[in-house]
């Protein structure tokens, strides 16, 4: 996800993970950053300007899609792909002589 | 996209643009000087050898998406996302045996439209034309728009100028040189792209080790290394089937199957797929290294250029500019050539003017290329960003054509009811799922529905197709 802000001065963006560990994720004069790859859980984002000015913290909840749905769809995809490969390879060997 | 971030001095950008534009146009005119008939123009005289064949298969499939979207996939979906993107290589690899079969069944064929018309009749042909023209035109528009946007982001060249120059250059050399020019320039472009990506990969490894990248990802983006990352797992087969549908149906690939010399097609597509396979992995690796290199990424689609500029500095900025320009040109020219040939053969000759001479068809193809270029330019001019995303609607359309094509090439029992039903039902249900569930299931569901319908229609079919009907004389 994209996190954006407006500021006239350099800023530091910190991320607090569900275990309470705080780490900086951005430091500079830009106006946004792309965050990805976070595990499930509630996170807090804090933005601090060089002068010490602070923006209101933002809470971020991460909840990935259902793993069972993903595996079910992957299974269906594997079946469709496998059958497609079989038709091509058998057809190549037999050169379309069915029926 | 961070439009205020420019990697290259605009003057340098313009010089590079002018140099490469002159090179492609010069080569296009040179390679096109021997084209006399429509067959010379559209199919390079059906005499393309293995080296050029392999290079054009790989280069055409390396679009700006491969160099820009593959890193984005890695950044959003991690290792699985990177591998999911590379599964598009199976489209080329599986098309290899199909290309041999196509050459055998249709020695005088010109387009994928010829196959649908002769194999399944006019209704299926009409549906195919609607689907493939929607896909080809949206792909063309998205590439041209990406060209304008990327040149502006990389070198500060105004969007309209960048988009116009890329499009104009490709239109000129495709008009003049036809498929021979497209394939020839693809050969040079593929070499530049592969060298550029390899150099960048090694430069990244000079700056940071694999263990450091792994440690950084484990600490800051653990989901990207998670084997059970649900979104990434769902993307794998959806992306794979999208790639299969794109290659199996589109005239970009069929025209090459017809253009390659006897015995070359299957080897060229297989080798092209194997050459392409590691490129998204290399491009994705660059994105995964961004955290360890301390590169802040303001938007996912710019991660590739940001990392390259970080590790290679000014040289990297020049390199990414050239690689992006080559990626765009190698796809836009192929699309222009294949789509104009499809319109010329399937609509101009088969529907409107069946008695046109071979020289007349060549001229018609050149005018259609120009018209396509102008149409694309007009659509791209207002810079409506959401237009590029329309390409993703094409997933269910192309997925629904996989089974009618595969069974149509190998099974005598494949029939019109099966093909029409598979395309209409597959595309319809797939598009419904696109909006009701999400993009990550649309192509998969469309292909599955299409497969079940085709298998049912074949099982109940009484007639058997006569393969000689595909050997229609030109």
mmCIF file of C-alpha atoms in Angstrom, chain B residues 57-390:
data_model
loop_
_atom_site.group_PDB
_atom_site.id
_atom_site.type_symbol
_atom_site.label_atom_id
_atom_site.label_comp_id
_atom_site.label_asym_id
_atom_site.label_seq_id
_atom_site.Cartn_x
_atom_site.Cartn_y
_atom_site.Cartn_z
ATOM 1 C CA UNK B 57 10.123 -14.503 -29.672
ATOM 2 C CA UNK B 58 12.017 -13.404 -26.563
ATOM 3 C CA UNK B 59 12.148 -9.677 -27.388
ATOM 4 C CA UNK B 60 8.465 -9.361 -28.236
ATOM 5 C CA UNK B 61 7.562 -11.006 -24.945
ATOM 6 C CA UNK B 62 9.895 -8.591 -23.070
ATOM 7 C CA UNK B 63 7.575 -5.616 -22.807
ATOM 8 C CA UNK B 64 7.923 -2.592 -20.563
ATOM 9 C CA UNK B 65 5.814 -4.699 -18.176
ATOM 10 C CA UNK B 66 8.619 -7.259 -17.907
ATOM 11 C CA UNK B 67 11.166 -4.646 -16.920
ATOM 12 C CA UNK B 68 8.816 -2.476 -14.809
ATOM 13 C CA UNK B 69 5.912 -4.693 -13.617
ATOM 14 C CA UNK B 70 7.976 -7.778 -12.743
ATOM 15 C CA UNK B 71 9.850 -5.811 -10.022
ATOM 16 C CA UNK B 72 6.471 -4.508 -8.835
ATOM 17 C CA UNK B 73 5.139 -8.095 -8.632
ATOM 18 C CA UNK B 74 8.187 -9.062 -6.543
ATOM 19 C CA UNK B 75 7.743 -6.082 -4.234
ATOM 20 C CA UNK B 76 4.038 -6.786 -3.720
ATOM 21 C CA UNK B 77 3.888 -10.590 -3.863
ATOM 22 C CA UNK B 78 7.455 -11.608 -2.981
ATOM 23 C CA UNK B 79 9.293 -14.674 -4.263
ATOM 24 C CA UNK B 80 6.082 -16.326 -5.485
ATOM 25 C CA UNK B 81 5.090 -13.122 -7.284
ATOM 26 C CA UNK B 82 8.428 -13.062 -9.081
ATOM 27 C CA UNK B 83 8.031 -16.716 -10.094
ATOM 28 C CA UNK B 84 4.356 -16.141 -11.009
ATOM 29 C CA UNK B 85 5.422 -13.467 -13.467
ATOM 30 C CA UNK B 86 8.066 -15.729 -14.995
ATOM 31 C CA UNK B 87 5.450 -18.467 -15.632
ATOM 32 C CA UNK B 88 4.361 -16.400 -18.646
ATOM 33 C CA UNK B 89 7.344 -18.116 -20.343
ATOM 34 C CA UNK B 90 5.214 -21.273 -20.525
ATOM 35 C CA UNK B 91 3.108 -19.478 -23.117
ATOM 36 C CA UNK B 92 6.080 -19.486 -25.500
ATOM 37 C CA UNK B 93 7.364 -22.906 -24.430
ATOM 38 C CA UNK B 94 4.010 -24.635 -24.985
ATOM 39 C CA UNK B 95 3.427 -22.724 -28.208
ATOM 40 C CA UNK B 96 6.575 -24.379 -29.598
ATOM 41 C CA UNK B 97 4.938 -27.725 -30.505
ATOM 42 C CA UNK B 98 1.762 -25.878 -31.519
ATOM 43 C CA UNK B 99 3.724 -23.698 -33.961
ATOM 44 C CA UNK B 100 5.057 -26.813 -35.685
ATOM 45 C CA UNK B 101 1.532 -28.165 -35.947
ATOM 46 C CA UNK B 102 0.247 -24.827 -37.285
ATOM 47 C CA UNK B 103 2.899 -24.802 -40.015
ATOM 48 C CA UNK B 104 2.002 -28.388 -40.923
ATOM 49 C CA UNK B 105 -1.778 -27.849 -41.015
ATOM 50 C CA UNK B 106 -1.772 -24.372 -42.595
ATOM 51 C CA UNK B 107 1.197 -24.073 -44.982
ATOM 52 C CA UNK B 108 -0.439 -21.083 -46.724
ATOM 53 C CA UNK B 109 -1.915 -19.430 -43.592
ATOM 54 C CA UNK B 110 -1.412 -15.774 -42.704
ATOM 55 C CA UNK B 111 -3.164 -15.103 -39.391
ATOM 56 C CA UNK B 112 -4.743 -16.698 -36.334
ATOM 57 C CA UNK B 113 -8.028 -15.393 -37.781
ATOM 58 C CA UNK B 114 -7.561 -17.734 -40.758
ATOM 59 C CA UNK B 115 -7.522 -20.647 -38.302
ATOM 60 C CA UNK B 116 -10.763 -19.634 -36.571
ATOM 61 C CA UNK B 117 -12.533 -18.980 -39.876
ATOM 62 C CA UNK B 118 -11.518 -22.272 -41.476
ATOM 63 C CA UNK B 119 -11.732 -24.445 -38.367
ATOM 64 C CA UNK B 120 -14.895 -23.136 -36.657
ATOM 65 C CA UNK B 121 -16.758 -20.935 -39.176
ATOM 66 C CA UNK B 122 -17.805 -17.292 -39.294
ATOM 67 C CA UNK B 123 -19.558 -16.931 -35.896
ATOM 68 C CA UNK B 124 -16.535 -18.169 -33.946
ATOM 69 C CA UNK B 125 -14.301 -16.086 -36.237
ATOM 70 C CA UNK B 126 -16.326 -12.935 -35.483
ATOM 71 C CA UNK B 127 -16.130 -13.529 -31.715
ATOM 72 C CA UNK B 128 -12.412 -14.196 -32.022
ATOM 73 C CA UNK B 129 -11.895 -10.942 -33.964
ATOM 74 C CA UNK B 130 -13.746 -8.913 -31.300
ATOM 75 C CA UNK B 131 -11.742 -10.518 -28.477
ATOM 76 C CA UNK B 132 -8.351 -10.305 -30.158
ATOM 77 C CA UNK B 133 -8.789 -6.730 -31.419
ATOM 78 C CA UNK B 134 -9.866 -5.628 -27.933
ATOM 79 C CA UNK B 135 -6.794 -7.313 -26.446
ATOM 80 C CA UNK B 136 -4.368 -6.062 -29.115
ATOM 81 C CA UNK B 137 -5.601 -2.469 -29.108
ATOM 82 C CA UNK B 138 -5.619 -2.186 -25.309
ATOM 83 C CA UNK B 139 -2.117 -3.718 -25.205
ATOM 84 C CA UNK B 140 -0.975 -1.231 -27.839
ATOM 85 C CA UNK B 141 -2.532 1.720 -26.004
ATOM 86 C CA UNK B 142 -1.084 0.604 -22.665
ATOM 87 C CA UNK B 143 2.421 0.257 -24.196
ATOM 88 C CA UNK B 144 2.285 3.657 -25.881
ATOM 89 C CA UNK B 145 1.003 5.306 -22.701
ATOM 90 C CA UNK B 146 3.662 3.531 -20.654
ATOM 91 C CA UNK B 147 6.250 4.881 -23.113
ATOM 92 C CA UNK B 148 5.168 8.487 -22.600
ATOM 93 C CA UNK B 149 4.897 8.121 -18.831
ATOM 94 C CA UNK B 150 8.240 6.324 -18.449
ATOM 95 C CA UNK B 151 10.210 8.721 -20.645
ATOM 96 C CA UNK B 152 8.770 11.603 -18.633
ATOM 97 C CA UNK B 153 9.636 9.910 -15.321
ATOM 98 C CA UNK B 154 13.120 8.843 -16.441
ATOM 99 C CA UNK B 155 14.292 11.910 -18.339
ATOM 100 C CA UNK B 156 11.722 14.674 -17.897
ATOM 101 C CA UNK B 157 10.627 14.409 -21.551
ATOM 102 C CA UNK B 158 7.077 15.707 -21.848
ATOM 103 C CA UNK B 159 4.500 12.846 -21.920
ATOM 104 C CA UNK B 160 2.953 13.829 -25.246
ATOM 105 C CA UNK B 161 6.341 14.194 -26.961
ATOM 106 C CA UNK B 162 7.720 10.932 -25.559
ATOM 107 C CA UNK B 163 4.597 8.943 -26.433
ATOM 108 C CA UNK B 164 4.397 10.528 -29.895
ATOM 109 C CA UNK B 165 8.059 9.875 -30.759
ATOM 110 C CA UNK B 166 8.008 6.207 -29.680
ATOM 111 C CA UNK B 167 4.775 5.573 -31.555
ATOM 112 C CA UNK B 168 5.873 7.470 -34.674
ATOM 113 C CA UNK B 169 9.230 5.669 -34.843
ATOM 114 C CA UNK B 170 7.578 2.241 -34.543
ATOM 115 C CA UNK B 171 4.881 3.128 -37.106
ATOM 116 C CA UNK B 172 7.462 4.378 -39.642
ATOM 117 C CA UNK B 173 9.777 1.386 -39.543
ATOM 118 C CA UNK B 174 6.922 -1.142 -39.345
ATOM 119 C CA UNK B 175 5.195 0.505 -42.339
ATOM 120 C CA UNK B 176 8.376 0.544 -44.371
ATOM 121 C CA UNK B 177 9.914 -2.753 -43.336
ATOM 122 C CA UNK B 178 7.015 -4.980 -42.277
ATOM 123 C CA UNK B 179 7.732 -8.118 -40.247
ATOM 124 C CA UNK B 180 11.350 -8.311 -41.506
ATOM 125 C CA UNK B 181 12.095 -4.938 -39.911
ATOM 126 C CA UNK B 182 10.239 -5.892 -36.732
ATOM 127 C CA UNK B 183 12.172 -9.146 -36.377
ATOM 128 C CA UNK B 184 15.515 -7.542 -37.255
ATOM 129 C CA UNK B 185 15.148 -4.737 -34.734
ATOM 130 C CA UNK B 186 13.859 -7.254 -32.165
ATOM 131 C CA UNK B 187 17.175 -9.104 -32.471
ATOM 132 C CA UNK B 188 19.195 -6.016 -31.531
ATOM 133 C CA UNK B 189 16.672 -4.919 -28.898
ATOM 134 C CA UNK B 190 16.683 -8.333 -27.190
ATOM 135 C CA UNK B 191 20.491 -8.275 -26.913
ATOM 136 C CA UNK B 192 20.429 -4.775 -25.381
ATOM 137 C CA UNK B 193 17.688 -5.712 -22.888
ATOM 138 C CA UNK B 194 19.366 -8.940 -21.750
ATOM 139 C CA UNK B 195 22.786 -7.311 -21.345
ATOM 140 C CA UNK B 196 21.206 -4.380 -19.461
ATOM 141 C CA UNK B 197 19.370 -6.606 -16.997
ATOM 142 C CA UNK B 198 22.389 -8.909 -16.423
ATOM 143 C CA UNK B 199 24.714 -5.940 -15.787
ATOM 144 C CA UNK B 200 22.218 -4.494 -13.309
ATOM 145 C CA UNK B 201 21.829 -7.815 -11.485
ATOM 146 C CA UNK B 202 25.594 -8.183 -11.051
ATOM 147 C CA UNK B 203 25.883 -4.516 -9.991
ATOM 148 C CA UNK B 204 23.265 -5.110 -7.287
ATOM 149 C CA UNK B 205 25.231 -8.115 -6.031
ATOM 150 C CA UNK B 206 28.402 -5.977 -5.896
ATOM 151 C CA UNK B 207 26.584 -3.637 -3.500
ATOM 152 C CA UNK B 208 24.730 -6.106 -1.315
ATOM 153 C CA UNK B 209 24.901 -9.876 -0.720
ATOM 154 C CA UNK B 210 22.032 -12.345 -1.009
ATOM 155 C CA UNK B 211 22.245 -13.072 2.738
ATOM 156 C CA UNK B 212 21.872 -9.350 3.509
ATOM 157 C CA UNK B 213 18.842 -9.134 1.219
ATOM 158 C CA UNK B 214 17.348 -12.197 2.929
ATOM 159 C CA UNK B 215 17.998 -10.802 6.412
ATOM 160 C CA UNK B 216 16.440 -7.456 5.483
ATOM 161 C CA UNK B 217 13.333 -9.093 4.010
ATOM 162 C CA UNK B 218 12.938 -11.393 7.021
ATOM 163 C CA UNK B 219 13.048 -8.405 9.364
ATOM 164 C CA UNK B 220 10.982 -5.887 7.409
ATOM 165 C CA UNK B 221 8.845 -7.677 4.784
ATOM 166 C CA UNK B 222 8.415 -11.259 6.049
ATOM 167 C CA UNK B 223 5.346 -11.978 3.904
ATOM 168 C CA UNK B 224 7.465 -11.641 0.748
ATOM 169 C CA UNK B 225 9.400 -14.767 1.786
ATOM 170 C CA UNK B 226 6.311 -16.655 2.998
ATOM 171 C CA UNK B 227 5.712 -19.847 0.999
ATOM 172 C CA UNK B 228 2.030 -19.665 1.968
ATOM 173 C CA UNK B 229 1.405 -16.023 0.951
ATOM 174 C CA UNK B 230 -2.259 -16.301 -0.181
ATOM 175 C CA UNK B 231 -2.335 -13.448 -2.733
ATOM 176 C CA UNK B 232 0.866 -14.723 -4.360
ATOM 177 C CA UNK B 233 -0.381 -18.325 -4.499
ATOM 178 C CA UNK B 234 -3.558 -17.144 -6.249
ATOM 179 C CA UNK B 235 -1.536 -15.116 -8.743
ATOM 180 C CA UNK B 236 0.553 -18.066 -9.961
ATOM 181 C CA UNK B 237 -1.916 -19.971 -12.135
ATOM 182 C CA UNK B 238 -3.999 -16.900 -12.997
ATOM 183 C CA UNK B 239 -0.894 -15.273 -14.449
ATOM 184 C CA UNK B 240 0.265 -18.491 -16.094
ATOM 185 C CA UNK B 241 -3.081 -19.004 -17.867
ATOM 186 C CA UNK B 242 -3.216 -15.312 -18.868
ATOM 187 C CA UNK B 243 0.178 -15.803 -20.527
ATOM 188 C CA UNK B 244 -0.964 -18.996 -22.271
ATOM 189 C CA UNK B 245 -4.090 -17.262 -23.577
ATOM 190 C CA UNK B 246 -2.136 -14.245 -24.807
ATOM 191 C CA UNK B 247 0.353 -16.305 -26.796
ATOM 192 C CA UNK B 248 -1.977 -19.063 -28.046
ATOM 193 C CA UNK B 249 -4.526 -16.738 -29.643
ATOM 194 C CA UNK B 250 -2.665 -13.644 -30.757
ATOM 195 C CA UNK B 251 -1.524 -13.001 -34.289
ATOM 196 C CA UNK B 252 1.767 -11.619 -32.964
ATOM 197 C CA UNK B 253 2.766 -15.246 -32.365
ATOM 198 C CA UNK B 254 0.860 -16.952 -35.188
ATOM 199 C CA UNK B 255 2.400 -14.583 -37.757
ATOM 200 C CA UNK B 256 5.830 -15.634 -36.480
ATOM 201 C CA UNK B 257 4.877 -19.319 -36.702
ATOM 202 C CA UNK B 258 3.989 -18.720 -40.370
ATOM 203 C CA UNK B 259 7.086 -16.588 -40.973
ATOM 204 C CA UNK B 260 9.694 -19.007 -39.608
ATOM 205 C CA UNK B 261 11.499 -21.317 -42.015
ATOM 206 C CA UNK B 262 10.423 -25.000 -42.009
ATOM 207 C CA UNK B 263 11.721 -26.781 -38.904
ATOM 208 C CA UNK B 264 12.566 -23.535 -37.117
ATOM 209 C CA UNK B 265 9.284 -22.558 -35.398
ATOM 210 C CA UNK B 266 9.204 -25.077 -32.550
ATOM 211 C CA UNK B 267 12.893 -24.608 -31.690
ATOM 212 C CA UNK B 268 12.658 -20.802 -31.858
ATOM 213 C CA UNK B 269 9.642 -20.586 -29.540
ATOM 214 C CA UNK B 270 11.143 -23.094 -27.087
ATOM 215 C CA UNK B 271 14.463 -21.230 -26.940
ATOM 216 C CA UNK B 272 12.711 -17.847 -26.834
ATOM 217 C CA UNK B 273 10.693 -19.029 -23.820
ATOM 218 C CA UNK B 274 13.814 -20.336 -22.061
ATOM 219 C CA UNK B 275 15.648 -17.050 -22.741
ATOM 220 C CA UNK B 276 12.675 -15.086 -21.375
ATOM 221 C CA UNK B 277 12.097 -17.273 -18.284
ATOM 222 C CA UNK B 278 14.863 -15.839 -16.033
ATOM 223 C CA UNK B 279 14.310 -12.179 -17.007
ATOM 224 C CA UNK B 280 11.375 -11.492 -14.635
ATOM 225 C CA UNK B 281 13.329 -13.300 -11.908
ATOM 226 C CA UNK B 282 16.351 -11.029 -12.480
ATOM 227 C CA UNK B 283 14.124 -7.931 -12.642
ATOM 228 C CA UNK B 284 12.237 -9.049 -9.527
ATOM 229 C CA UNK B 285 15.468 -9.719 -7.643
ATOM 230 C CA UNK B 286 16.394 -6.072 -8.194
ATOM 231 C CA UNK B 287 13.189 -5.054 -6.403
ATOM 232 C CA UNK B 288 13.723 -7.436 -3.487
ATOM 233 C CA UNK B 289 17.148 -5.859 -2.940
ATOM 234 C CA UNK B 290 15.653 -2.362 -2.540
ATOM 235 C CA UNK B 291 15.281 -2.607 1.254
ATOM 236 C CA UNK B 292 18.813 -3.916 1.853
ATOM 237 C CA UNK B 293 20.187 -1.148 -0.378
ATOM 238 C CA UNK B 294 18.283 1.480 1.623
ATOM 239 C CA UNK B 295 16.277 2.623 -1.397
ATOM 240 C CA UNK B 296 12.973 4.215 -0.373
ATOM 241 C CA UNK B 297 10.278 3.314 -2.906
ATOM 242 C CA UNK B 298 7.527 5.934 -3.259
ATOM 243 C CA UNK B 299 5.489 3.846 -5.690
ATOM 244 C CA UNK B 300 5.812 0.170 -6.602
ATOM 245 C CA UNK B 301 6.047 0.677 -10.373
ATOM 246 C CA UNK B 302 9.225 2.761 -10.043
ATOM 247 C CA UNK B 303 11.210 0.313 -7.909
ATOM 248 C CA UNK B 304 13.268 -0.959 -10.879
ATOM 249 C CA UNK B 305 14.591 2.438 -12.049
ATOM 250 C CA UNK B 306 15.172 3.586 -8.445
ATOM 251 C CA UNK B 307 17.349 0.587 -7.573
ATOM 252 C CA UNK B 308 19.250 0.747 -10.888
ATOM 253 C CA UNK B 309 19.942 4.465 -10.444
ATOM 254 C CA UNK B 310 21.137 3.738 -6.881
ATOM 255 C CA UNK B 311 23.645 1.015 -7.830
ATOM 256 C CA UNK B 312 24.790 2.304 -11.221
ATOM 257 C CA UNK B 313 24.385 6.076 -10.876
ATOM 258 C CA UNK B 314 24.439 8.049 -14.138
ATOM 259 C CA UNK B 315 25.415 4.980 -16.201
ATOM 260 C CA UNK B 316 22.443 3.152 -14.709
ATOM 261 C CA UNK B 317 20.089 5.979 -15.657
ATOM 262 C CA UNK B 318 21.285 5.804 -19.278
ATOM 263 C CA UNK B 319 21.016 1.991 -19.190
ATOM 264 C CA UNK B 320 17.454 1.921 -17.859
ATOM 265 C CA UNK B 321 16.398 4.551 -20.408
ATOM 266 C CA UNK B 322 17.763 2.439 -23.284
ATOM 267 C CA UNK B 323 16.362 -0.835 -21.893
ATOM 268 C CA UNK B 324 12.903 0.703 -21.427
ATOM 269 C CA UNK B 325 12.955 2.245 -24.916
ATOM 270 C CA UNK B 326 13.987 -1.107 -26.456
ATOM 271 C CA UNK B 327 11.364 -3.041 -24.444
ATOM 272 C CA UNK B 328 8.636 -0.665 -25.610
ATOM 273 C CA UNK B 329 9.722 -0.591 -29.242
ATOM 274 C CA UNK B 330 10.068 -4.404 -29.480
ATOM 275 C CA UNK B 331 6.460 -4.854 -28.328
ATOM 276 C CA UNK B 332 4.793 -1.890 -30.061
ATOM 277 C CA UNK B 333 6.272 -2.769 -33.469
ATOM 278 C CA UNK B 334 5.202 -6.411 -33.165
ATOM 279 C CA UNK B 335 1.677 -5.439 -32.179
ATOM 280 C CA UNK B 336 1.405 -2.904 -34.991
ATOM 281 C CA UNK B 337 2.614 -5.413 -37.575
ATOM 282 C CA UNK B 338 0.538 -8.375 -36.359
ATOM 283 C CA UNK B 339 -2.657 -6.366 -35.814
ATOM 284 C CA UNK B 340 -2.409 -4.602 -39.167
ATOM 285 C CA UNK B 341 -1.846 -7.982 -40.880
ATOM 286 C CA UNK B 342 -4.877 -9.410 -39.063
ATOM 287 C CA UNK B 343 -7.084 -6.497 -40.175
ATOM 288 C CA UNK B 344 -5.700 -6.629 -43.723
ATOM 289 C CA UNK B 345 -6.100 -10.397 -44.125
ATOM 290 C CA UNK B 346 -9.254 -11.058 -42.081
ATOM 291 C CA UNK B 347 -11.276 -7.896 -42.705
ATOM 292 C CA UNK B 348 -9.877 -6.185 -45.829
ATOM 293 C CA UNK B 349 -9.237 -9.292 -47.931
ATOM 294 C CA UNK B 350 -11.671 -11.914 -46.587
ATOM 295 C CA UNK B 351 -14.648 -9.627 -45.948
ATOM 296 C CA UNK B 352 -14.314 -6.501 -48.101
ATOM 297 C CA UNK B 353 -11.979 -6.891 -51.114
ATOM 298 C CA UNK B 354 -11.266 -10.556 -51.896
ATOM 299 C CA UNK B 355 -9.748 -9.774 -55.302
ATOM 300 C CA UNK B 356 -7.054 -7.375 -54.104
ATOM 301 C CA UNK B 357 -3.609 -8.048 -55.661
ATOM 302 C CA UNK B 358 -0.586 -9.010 -53.543
ATOM 303 C CA UNK B 359 0.918 -5.533 -54.082
ATOM 304 C CA UNK B 360 -2.436 -3.971 -53.162
ATOM 305 C CA UNK B 361 -2.569 -6.013 -49.947
ATOM 306 C CA UNK B 362 0.925 -4.833 -49.022
ATOM 307 C CA UNK B 363 -0.170 -1.202 -49.504
ATOM 308 C CA UNK B 364 -3.352 -1.867 -47.512
ATOM 309 C CA UNK B 365 -1.293 -3.335 -44.641
ATOM 310 C CA UNK B 366 0.921 -0.207 -44.630
ATOM 311 C CA UNK B 367 -2.101 2.109 -44.493
ATOM 312 C CA UNK B 368 -3.692 0.008 -41.739
ATOM 313 C CA UNK B 369 -0.434 0.268 -39.724
ATOM 314 C CA UNK B 370 -0.543 4.044 -40.084
ATOM 315 C CA UNK B 371 -4.228 4.158 -39.140
ATOM 316 C CA UNK B 372 -3.581 1.999 -36.076
ATOM 317 C CA UNK B 373 -0.760 4.325 -35.050
ATOM 318 C CA UNK B 374 -2.929 7.424 -35.425
ATOM 319 C CA UNK B 375 -5.824 5.797 -33.546
ATOM 320 C CA UNK B 376 -3.513 4.745 -30.707
ATOM 321 C CA UNK B 377 -2.009 8.243 -30.575
ATOM 322 C CA UNK B 378 -5.451 9.858 -30.335
ATOM 323 C CA UNK B 379 -6.534 7.504 -27.528
ATOM 324 C CA UNK B 380 -3.281 8.068 -25.612
ATOM 325 C CA UNK B 381 -3.253 11.839 -26.033
ATOM 326 C CA UNK B 382 -5.558 12.749 -23.099
ATOM 327 C CA UNK B 383 -3.483 10.530 -20.780
ATOM 328 C CA UNK B 384 -6.398 8.791 -19.084
ATOM 329 C CA UNK B 385 -4.463 6.596 -16.644
ATOM 330 C CA UNK B 386 -7.301 4.135 -16.077
ATOM 331 C CA UNK B 387 -7.189 3.138 -19.779
ATOM 332 C CA UNK B 388 -4.046 1.094 -19.213
ATOM 333 C CA UNK B 389 -5.848 -1.007 -16.597
ATOM 334 C CA UNK B 390 -8.477 -1.981 -19.204
#
